[in-house]
Amino acid sequence: MAELRQILQHLELAAQAYGVDLTLAVPTLPPRRPAAPASATPVVAAPAAPAAPARLAPTPGETTLLAPAGPPDPVEAAFAALRREIQACTRCALHQGREHAVPGEGNPRAEVLFLGEAPGASEDKTGRPFVGPSGQLLDRILAGAMGLQRSDVYIANVAKCHPPGNRNPEPHEVAACLPFLTRQLALVRPKVIVCLGRVAAQNLLGASESVSKLRGRDLCHDGIPVVVTWHPAYLLREPAAKRDTWEDIKRVNRLLGRPEVPKSPGA
Ligand code: SF4
């Protein structure tokens, strides 16, 4: 830049000497410094300001680094708002004894939603669903029978707060909480809902039958197929029932058009 300015000054002096109007000849030149008198000390060009880096078109790999952040994903934003609402909820008395509400977690666009009854003690401590021994078994069922991780599915409960003494949630507590589940289902829009245990199945379906009566039947909620199976806590007490759950999950795979994952039901 300094060299360019010196060249321009030489051109200006030459133009003045030959009576040429340089501004007409070179209309796009940058503004000129006043010409120094011939006798003055030569102008030392001020250090040029650091040039802005050239703006190159981003390569595909750079796009996410260079592009400004886009608008937030509307589904994730709706989930975040719902989570905050549940964490602050006082609609029923269960909020009084909770350490953490447990809104649910997983892939907000999951094809399958697993539904339990209410958080247990471990879930109340962590604010996450199915993290105790039952949750570990659920993880093994997902991996062994579906080839999925919990981050591939969505996991929620009909009641979002831990009932004292690990009792089942009362009907009026479930009724107060169900609108949250309705909103979760509307956001995830799963292709299949899997009810884990009697409380989840009866409250979602408005049924009064036992799990053994509801298993294997063509059921649906709001047009979404529902598969009823045993709660993982029951499977821990009655390992022989894992064979039933294995068959139920095979049905889920068929409804989703997923390939069966061949593995023994001894998860
Ligand atoms: S169980 Fe549901 S309705 Fe009751 S306080 Fe917790 S979030 Fe609210």
mmCIF file of C-alpha atoms and ligand atoms in Angstrom:
data_model
loop_
_atom_site.group_PDB
_atom_site.id
_atom_site.type_symbol
_atom_site.label_atom_id
_atom_site.label_comp_id
_atom_site.label_asym_id
_atom_site.label_seq_id
_atom_site.Cartn_x
_atom_site.Cartn_y
_atom_site.Cartn_z
ATOM 1 C CA MET A 1 0.000 0.000 0.000
ATOM 2 C CA ALA A 2 2.836 2.398 0.915
ATOM 3 C CA GLU A 3 4.535 1.659 -2.391
ATOM 4 C CA LEU A 4 1.317 2.359 -4.258
ATOM 5 C CA ARG A 5 0.954 5.731 -2.596
ATOM 6 C CA GLN A 6 4.551 6.649 -3.525
ATOM 7 C CA ILE A 7 3.891 5.668 -7.149
ATOM 8 C CA LEU A 8 0.744 7.825 -7.115
ATOM 9 C CA GLN A 9 2.674 10.764 -5.779
ATOM 10 C CA HIS A 10 5.241 10.361 -8.558
ATOM 11 C CA LEU A 11 2.423 10.192 -11.110
ATOM 12 C CA GLU A 12 0.828 13.307 -9.662
ATOM 13 C CA LEU A 13 4.083 15.222 -9.870
ATOM 14 C CA ALA A 14 4.586 14.012 -13.432
ATOM 15 C CA ALA A 15 0.990 14.919 -14.326
ATOM 16 C CA GLN A 16 1.403 18.410 -12.874
ATOM 17 C CA ALA A 17 4.605 18.811 -14.858
ATOM 18 C CA TYR A 18 2.850 17.789 -18.116
ATOM 19 C CA GLY A 19 -0.508 19.492 -17.365
ATOM 20 C CA VAL A 20 -2.474 16.214 -17.280
ATOM 21 C CA ASP A 21 -5.616 15.968 -15.092
ATOM 22 C CA LEU A 22 -4.954 12.665 -13.378
ATOM 23 C CA THR A 23 -8.343 12.535 -11.588
ATOM 24 C CA LEU A 24 -10.050 12.294 -14.967
ATOM 25 C CA ALA A 25 -7.586 9.743 -16.275
ATOM 26 C CA VAL A 26 -7.863 7.532 -13.172
ATOM 27 C CA PRO A 27 -11.299 8.242 -11.683
ATOM 28 C CA THR A 28 -11.295 5.389 -9.197
ATOM 29 C CA LEU A 29 -8.101 6.249 -7.350
ATOM 30 C CA PRO A 30 -8.424 6.602 -3.574
ATOM 31 C CA PRO A 31 -8.548 10.115 -2.074
ATOM 32 C CA ARG A 32 -5.205 11.802 -2.409
ATOM 33 C CA ARG A 33 -3.119 13.287 0.310
ATOM 34 C CA PRO A 34 -2.276 16.951 -0.327
ATOM 35 C CA ALA A 35 0.866 17.033 -2.458
ATOM 36 C CA ALA A 36 3.912 17.850 -0.393
ATOM 37 C CA PRO A 37 5.905 20.880 -1.439
ATOM 38 C CA ALA A 38 9.035 19.844 -3.276
ATOM 39 C CA SER A 39 11.235 21.181 -0.494
ATOM 40 C CA ALA A 40 9.368 19.472 2.340
ATOM 41 C CA THR A 41 10.592 16.382 4.096
ATOM 42 C CA PRO A 42 9.458 13.344 2.100
ATOM 43 C CA VAL A 43 6.180 12.017 3.342
ATOM 44 C CA VAL A 44 6.565 8.793 5.213
ATOM 45 C CA ALA A 45 3.461 6.793 4.580
ATOM 46 C CA ALA A 46 1.543 6.012 7.748
ATOM 47 C CA PRO A 47 1.447 2.325 8.494
ATOM 48 C CA ALA A 48 -1.442 0.867 6.642
ATOM 49 C CA ALA A 49 -4.344 -0.375 8.722
ATOM 50 C CA PRO A 50 -4.473 -4.176 8.758
ATOM 51 C CA ALA A 51 -6.441 -5.287 5.765
ATOM 52 C CA ALA A 52 -9.649 -7.184 6.366
ATOM 53 C CA PRO A 53 -9.186 -10.856 5.477
ATOM 54 C CA ALA A 54 -10.423 -11.699 2.037
ATOM 55 C CA ARG A 55 -13.932 -13.175 2.179
ATOM 56 C CA LEU A 56 -13.671 -16.408 0.272
ATOM 57 C CA ALA A 57 -16.659 -18.518 -0.573
ATOM 58 C CA PRO A 58 -16.867 -21.166 2.158
ATOM 59 C CA THR A 59 -16.107 -24.713 1.207
ATOM 60 C CA PRO A 60 -18.752 -27.268 2.198
ATOM 61 C CA GLY A 61 -16.671 -28.220 5.232
ATOM 62 C CA GLU A 62 -16.444 -24.633 6.394
ATOM 63 C CA THR A 63 -20.063 -23.764 6.045
ATOM 64 C CA THR A 64 -20.979 -24.467 9.638
ATOM 65 C CA LEU A 65 -17.993 -22.471 10.871
ATOM 66 C CA LEU A 66 -18.494 -19.402 8.731
ATOM 67 C CA ALA A 67 -22.255 -19.248 8.376
ATOM 68 C CA PRO A 68 -24.065 -17.259 11.060
ATOM 69 C CA ALA A 69 -26.184 -19.400 13.405
ATOM 70 C CA GLY A 70 -29.589 -20.028 11.871
ATOM 71 C CA PRO A 71 -32.918 -19.693 13.659
ATOM 72 C CA PRO A 72 -33.432 -22.243 16.473
ATOM 73 C CA ASP A 73 -35.075 -25.534 15.573
ATOM 74 C CA PRO A 74 -38.780 -24.956 16.372
ATOM 75 C CA VAL A 75 -39.300 -28.507 17.724
ATOM 76 C CA GLU A 76 -36.274 -28.283 20.026
ATOM 77 C CA ALA A 77 -37.345 -24.806 21.137
ATOM 78 C CA ALA A 78 -40.838 -26.149 21.929
ATOM 79 C CA PHE A 79 -39.294 -29.022 23.905
ATOM 80 C CA ALA A 80 -37.090 -26.622 25.860
ATOM 81 C CA ALA A 81 -40.133 -24.488 26.739
ATOM 82 C CA LEU A 82 -42.099 -27.585 27.759
ATOM 83 C CA ARG A 83 -39.195 -28.813 29.912
ATOM 84 C CA ARG A 84 -39.054 -25.476 31.751
ATOM 85 C CA GLU A 85 -42.818 -25.584 32.280
ATOM 86 C CA ILE A 86 -42.694 -29.105 33.729
ATOM 87 C CA GLN A 87 -39.753 -28.255 35.988
ATOM 88 C CA ALA A 88 -41.732 -25.343 37.440
ATOM 89 C CA CYS A 89 -45.090 -27.155 37.564
ATOM 90 C CA THR A 90 -47.161 -27.168 40.767
ATOM 91 C CA ARG A 91 -50.399 -28.543 39.277
ATOM 92 C CA CYS A 92 -50.538 -31.455 41.682
ATOM 93 C CA ALA A 93 -49.187 -32.281 45.126
ATOM 94 C CA LEU A 94 -46.358 -34.417 43.749
ATOM 95 C CA HIS A 95 -44.300 -31.274 43.224
ATOM 96 C CA GLN A 96 -43.971 -30.883 47.002
ATOM 97 C CA GLY A 97 -41.781 -33.934 47.521
ATOM 98 C CA ARG A 98 -39.782 -33.934 44.322
ATOM 99 C CA GLU A 99 -36.108 -33.164 44.040
ATOM 100 C CA HIS A 100 -36.334 -32.898 40.260
ATOM 101 C CA ALA A 101 -39.226 -33.145 37.859
ATOM 102 C CA VAL A 102 -38.435 -35.622 35.077
ATOM 103 C CA PRO A 103 -39.796 -34.263 31.801
ATOM 104 C CA GLY A 104 -38.430 -37.002 29.509
ATOM 105 C CA GLU A 105 -35.559 -37.201 27.069
ATOM 106 C CA GLY A 106 -34.357 -38.596 23.791
ATOM 107 C CA ASN A 107 -34.633 -37.922 20.102
ATOM 108 C CA PRO A 108 -37.324 -35.263 19.564
ATOM 109 C CA ARG A 109 -38.059 -36.877 16.184
ATOM 110 C CA ALA A 110 -37.937 -40.483 17.363
ATOM 111 C CA GLU A 111 -39.970 -43.128 15.547
ATOM 112 C CA VAL A 112 -40.777 -44.844 18.816
ATOM 113 C CA LEU A 113 -41.712 -43.415 22.217
ATOM 114 C CA PHE A 114 -41.371 -45.550 25.360
ATOM 115 C CA LEU A 115 -43.809 -44.620 28.102
ATOM 116 C CA GLY A 116 -43.424 -45.486 31.774
ATOM 117 C CA GLU A 117 -45.546 -44.593 34.783
ATOM 118 C CA ALA A 118 -43.566 -42.156 36.988
ATOM 119 C CA PRO A 119 -40.000 -41.396 38.046
ATOM 120 C CA GLY A 120 -38.425 -43.522 40.768
ATOM 121 C CA ALA A 121 -35.903 -42.417 43.379
ATOM 122 C CA SER A 122 -32.900 -42.473 41.006
ATOM 123 C CA GLU A 123 -34.815 -40.498 38.399
ATOM 124 C CA ASP A 124 -35.924 -37.959 41.025
ATOM 125 C CA LYS A 125 -32.279 -37.437 41.990
ATOM 126 C CA THR A 126 -31.035 -36.970 38.441
ATOM 127 C CA GLY A 127 -34.044 -35.466 36.638
ATOM 128 C CA ARG A 128 -33.675 -38.159 33.935
ATOM 129 C CA PRO A 129 -36.088 -41.001 33.106
ATOM 130 C CA PHE A 130 -35.163 -44.685 33.508
ATOM 131 C CA VAL A 131 -31.663 -44.315 34.936
ATOM 132 C CA GLY A 132 -31.864 -46.928 37.733
ATOM 133 C CA PRO A 133 -31.656 -50.714 37.286
ATOM 134 C CA SER A 134 -34.903 -50.673 35.246
ATOM 135 C CA GLY A 135 -33.396 -48.112 32.921
ATOM 136 C CA GLN A 136 -30.265 -50.175 32.475
ATOM 137 C CA LEU A 137 -32.416 -53.130 31.477
ATOM 138 C CA LEU A 138 -34.383 -50.919 29.084
ATOM 139 C CA ASP A 139 -31.062 -49.853 27.498
ATOM 140 C CA ARG A 140 -30.150 -53.523 27.011
ATOM 141 C CA ILE A 141 -33.556 -54.281 25.476
ATOM 142 C CA LEU A 142 -33.182 -51.346 23.074
ATOM 143 C CA ALA A 143 -29.707 -52.438 22.013
ATOM 144 C CA GLY A 144 -30.371 -56.185 21.930
ATOM 145 C CA ALA A 145 -33.833 -56.287 20.365
ATOM 146 C CA MET A 146 -33.799 -53.137 18.245
ATOM 147 C CA GLY A 147 -30.150 -52.212 17.704
ATOM 148 C CA LEU A 148 -30.896 -48.753 19.127
ATOM 149 C CA GLN A 149 -29.536 -46.524 21.878
ATOM 150 C CA ARG A 150 -31.716 -44.483 24.183
ATOM 151 C CA SER A 151 -30.718 -41.350 22.266
ATOM 152 C CA ASP A 152 -32.492 -42.847 19.213
ATOM 153 C CA VAL A 153 -35.870 -43.100 20.955
ATOM 154 C CA TYR A 154 -37.926 -40.840 23.219
ATOM 155 C CA ILE A 155 -38.579 -41.869 26.824
ATOM 156 C CA ALA A 156 -41.275 -40.293 28.999
ATOM 157 C CA ASN A 157 -43.612 -41.064 31.901
ATOM 158 C CA VAL A 158 -47.316 -40.385 32.390
ATOM 159 C CA ALA A 159 -46.464 -38.520 35.646
ATOM 160 C CA LYS A 160 -43.394 -36.325 35.659
ATOM 161 C CA CYS A 161 -42.744 -36.222 39.427
ATOM 162 C CA HIS A 162 -41.725 -38.991 41.831
ATOM 163 C CA PRO A 163 -44.642 -40.249 43.986
ATOM 164 C CA PRO A 164 -43.629 -40.660 47.642
ATOM 165 C CA GLY A 165 -42.710 -44.168 48.711
ATOM 166 C CA ASN A 166 -42.597 -45.245 45.061
ATOM 167 C CA ARG A 167 -46.390 -45.659 45.004
ATOM 168 C CA ASN A 168 -48.305 -45.463 41.746
ATOM 169 C CA PRO A 169 -49.458 -41.956 40.797
ATOM 170 C CA GLU A 170 -53.081 -41.291 41.787
ATOM 171 C CA PRO A 171 -55.634 -40.796 38.982
ATOM 172 C CA HIS A 172 -56.001 -37.072 39.765
ATOM 173 C CA GLU A 173 -52.192 -36.673 39.633
ATOM 174 C CA VAL A 174 -52.042 -38.415 36.259
ATOM 175 C CA ALA A 175 -54.968 -36.301 35.026
ATOM 176 C CA ALA A 176 -53.107 -33.125 36.024
ATOM 177 C CA CYS A 177 -49.961 -34.299 34.249
ATOM 178 C CA LEU A 178 -51.356 -35.875 31.069
ATOM 179 C CA PRO A 179 -51.509 -32.591 29.108
ATOM 180 C CA PHE A 180 -47.702 -32.566 29.184
ATOM 181 C CA LEU A 181 -47.608 -36.036 27.614
ATOM 182 C CA THR A 182 -50.147 -34.949 24.999
ATOM 183 C CA ARG A 183 -47.835 -32.093 24.024
ATOM 184 C CA GLN A 184 -44.805 -34.406 23.929
ATOM 185 C CA LEU A 185 -46.637 -36.814 21.631
ATOM 186 C CA ALA A 186 -47.691 -33.936 19.378
ATOM 187 C CA LEU A 187 -44.055 -32.796 19.113
ATOM 188 C CA VAL A 188 -42.381 -36.190 18.645
ATOM 189 C CA ARG A 189 -45.182 -37.687 16.517
ATOM 190 C CA PRO A 190 -43.812 -41.223 16.957
ATOM 191 C CA LYS A 191 -44.847 -44.042 14.655
ATOM 192 C CA VAL A 192 -45.253 -46.401 17.615
ATOM 193 C CA ILE A 193 -45.814 -45.916 21.355
ATOM 194 C CA VAL A 194 -44.579 -48.677 23.674
ATOM 195 C CA CYS A 195 -46.322 -48.711 27.048
ATOM 196 C CA LEU A 196 -44.098 -50.142 29.765
ATOM 197 C CA GLY A 197 -46.409 -51.620 32.384
ATOM 198 C CA ARG A 198 -49.988 -51.341 33.519
ATOM 199 C CA VAL A 199 -50.075 -47.715 34.729
ATOM 200 C CA ALA A 200 -48.742 -46.369 31.429
ATOM 201 C CA ALA A 201 -51.020 -48.593 29.333
ATOM 202 C CA GLN A 202 -54.219 -47.970 31.289
ATOM 203 C CA ASN A 203 -53.749 -44.213 31.464
ATOM 204 C CA LEU A 204 -52.787 -43.783 27.818
ATOM 205 C CA LEU A 205 -55.504 -46.073 26.493
ATOM 206 C CA GLY A 206 -58.195 -45.321 29.067
ATOM 207 C CA ALA A 207 -58.326 -49.076 29.678
ATOM 208 C CA SER A 208 -58.770 -51.059 32.847
ATOM 209 C CA GLU A 209 -57.365 -54.396 31.710
ATOM 210 C CA SER A 210 -54.114 -55.924 32.878
ATOM 211 C CA VAL A 211 -50.884 -55.990 30.881
ATOM 212 C CA SER A 212 -51.340 -59.680 30.118
ATOM 213 C CA LYS A 213 -54.758 -58.859 28.543
ATOM 214 C CA LEU A 214 -53.458 -55.848 26.584
ATOM 215 C CA ARG A 215 -50.282 -57.465 25.251
ATOM 216 C CA GLY A 216 -50.315 -58.590 21.618
ATOM 217 C CA ARG A 217 -53.479 -56.646 20.730
ATOM 218 C CA ASP A 218 -53.881 -54.076 17.943
ATOM 219 C CA LEU A 219 -54.255 -50.903 19.977
ATOM 220 C CA CYS A 220 -53.830 -47.263 19.128
ATOM 221 C CA HIS A 221 -53.846 -43.805 20.652
ATOM 222 C CA ASP A 222 -54.758 -40.857 18.424
ATOM 223 C CA GLY A 223 -54.061 -42.984 15.363
ATOM 224 C CA ILE A 224 -50.627 -44.083 16.648
ATOM 225 C CA PRO A 225 -50.163 -47.864 17.113
ATOM 226 C CA VAL A 226 -49.591 -48.806 20.757
ATOM 227 C CA VAL A 227 -47.692 -51.894 21.927
ATOM 228 C CA VAL A 228 -48.083 -52.883 25.570
ATOM 229 C CA THR A 229 -45.374 -54.821 27.336
ATOM 230 C CA TRP A 230 -44.066 -55.452 30.833
ATOM 231 C CA HIS A 231 -42.345 -52.720 32.837
ATOM 232 C CA PRO A 232 -38.570 -53.385 33.107
ATOM 233 C CA ALA A 233 -38.912 -53.391 36.924
ATOM 234 C CA TYR A 234 -41.282 -56.358 36.570
ATOM 235 C CA LEU A 235 -38.804 -58.105 34.266
ATOM 236 C CA LEU A 236 -36.117 -57.720 36.939
ATOM 237 C CA ARG A 237 -38.417 -59.532 39.385
ATOM 238 C CA GLU A 238 -39.729 -62.049 36.837
ATOM 239 C CA PRO A 239 -36.929 -62.761 34.330
ATOM 240 C CA ALA A 240 -39.051 -65.407 32.586
ATOM 241 C CA ALA A 241 -41.304 -62.593 31.311
ATOM 242 C CA LYS A 242 -38.412 -61.264 29.184
ATOM 243 C CA ARG A 243 -39.505 -63.737 26.525
ATOM 244 C CA ASP A 244 -42.864 -61.867 26.280
ATOM 245 C CA THR A 245 -41.099 -58.525 25.989
ATOM 246 C CA TRP A 246 -38.850 -59.985 23.307
ATOM 247 C CA GLU A 247 -41.957 -60.887 21.278
ATOM 248 C CA ASP A 248 -43.508 -57.463 21.923
ATOM 249 C CA ILE A 249 -40.398 -55.648 20.704
ATOM 250 C CA LYS A 250 -40.319 -57.838 17.615
ATOM 251 C CA ARG A 251 -43.820 -56.521 16.933
ATOM 252 C CA VAL A 252 -42.554 -52.963 17.349
ATOM 253 C CA ASN A 253 -39.811 -53.705 14.809
ATOM 254 C CA ARG A 254 -42.403 -55.017 12.359
ATOM 255 C CA LEU A 255 -44.620 -51.937 12.821
ATOM 256 C CA LEU A 256 -41.614 -49.711 12.161
ATOM 257 C CA GLY A 257 -40.454 -51.793 9.210
ATOM 258 C CA ARG A 258 -37.159 -52.381 11.011
ATOM 259 C CA PRO A 259 -35.116 -55.560 10.572
ATOM 260 C CA GLU A 260 -35.171 -57.899 13.513
ATOM 261 C CA VAL A 261 -31.999 -57.973 15.555
ATOM 262 C CA PRO A 262 -31.176 -61.607 16.155
ATOM 263 C CA LYS A 263 -30.129 -62.057 19.740
ATOM 264 C CA SER A 264 -31.273 -64.204 22.602
ATOM 265 C CA PRO A 265 -33.841 -62.647 24.973
ATOM 266 C CA GLY A 266 -31.542 -63.134 27.922
ATOM 267 C CA ALA A 267 -30.758 -59.393 28.017
HETATM 268 S S1 SF4 B 1 -46.646 -34.736 38.461
HETATM 269 FE FE1 SF4 B 1 -47.048 -33.484 36.645
HETATM 270 S S2 SF4 B 1 -48.813 -32.240 37.196
HETATM 271 FE FE2 SF4 B 1 -47.951 -33.029 39.118
HETATM 272 S S3 SF4 B 1 -46.522 -31.409 39.775
HETATM 273 FE FE3 SF4 B 1 -45.340 -32.911 38.599
HETATM 274 S S4 SF4 B 1 -45.322 -32.061 36.517
HETATM 275 FE FE4 SF4 B 1 -46.967 -31.032 37.607
#
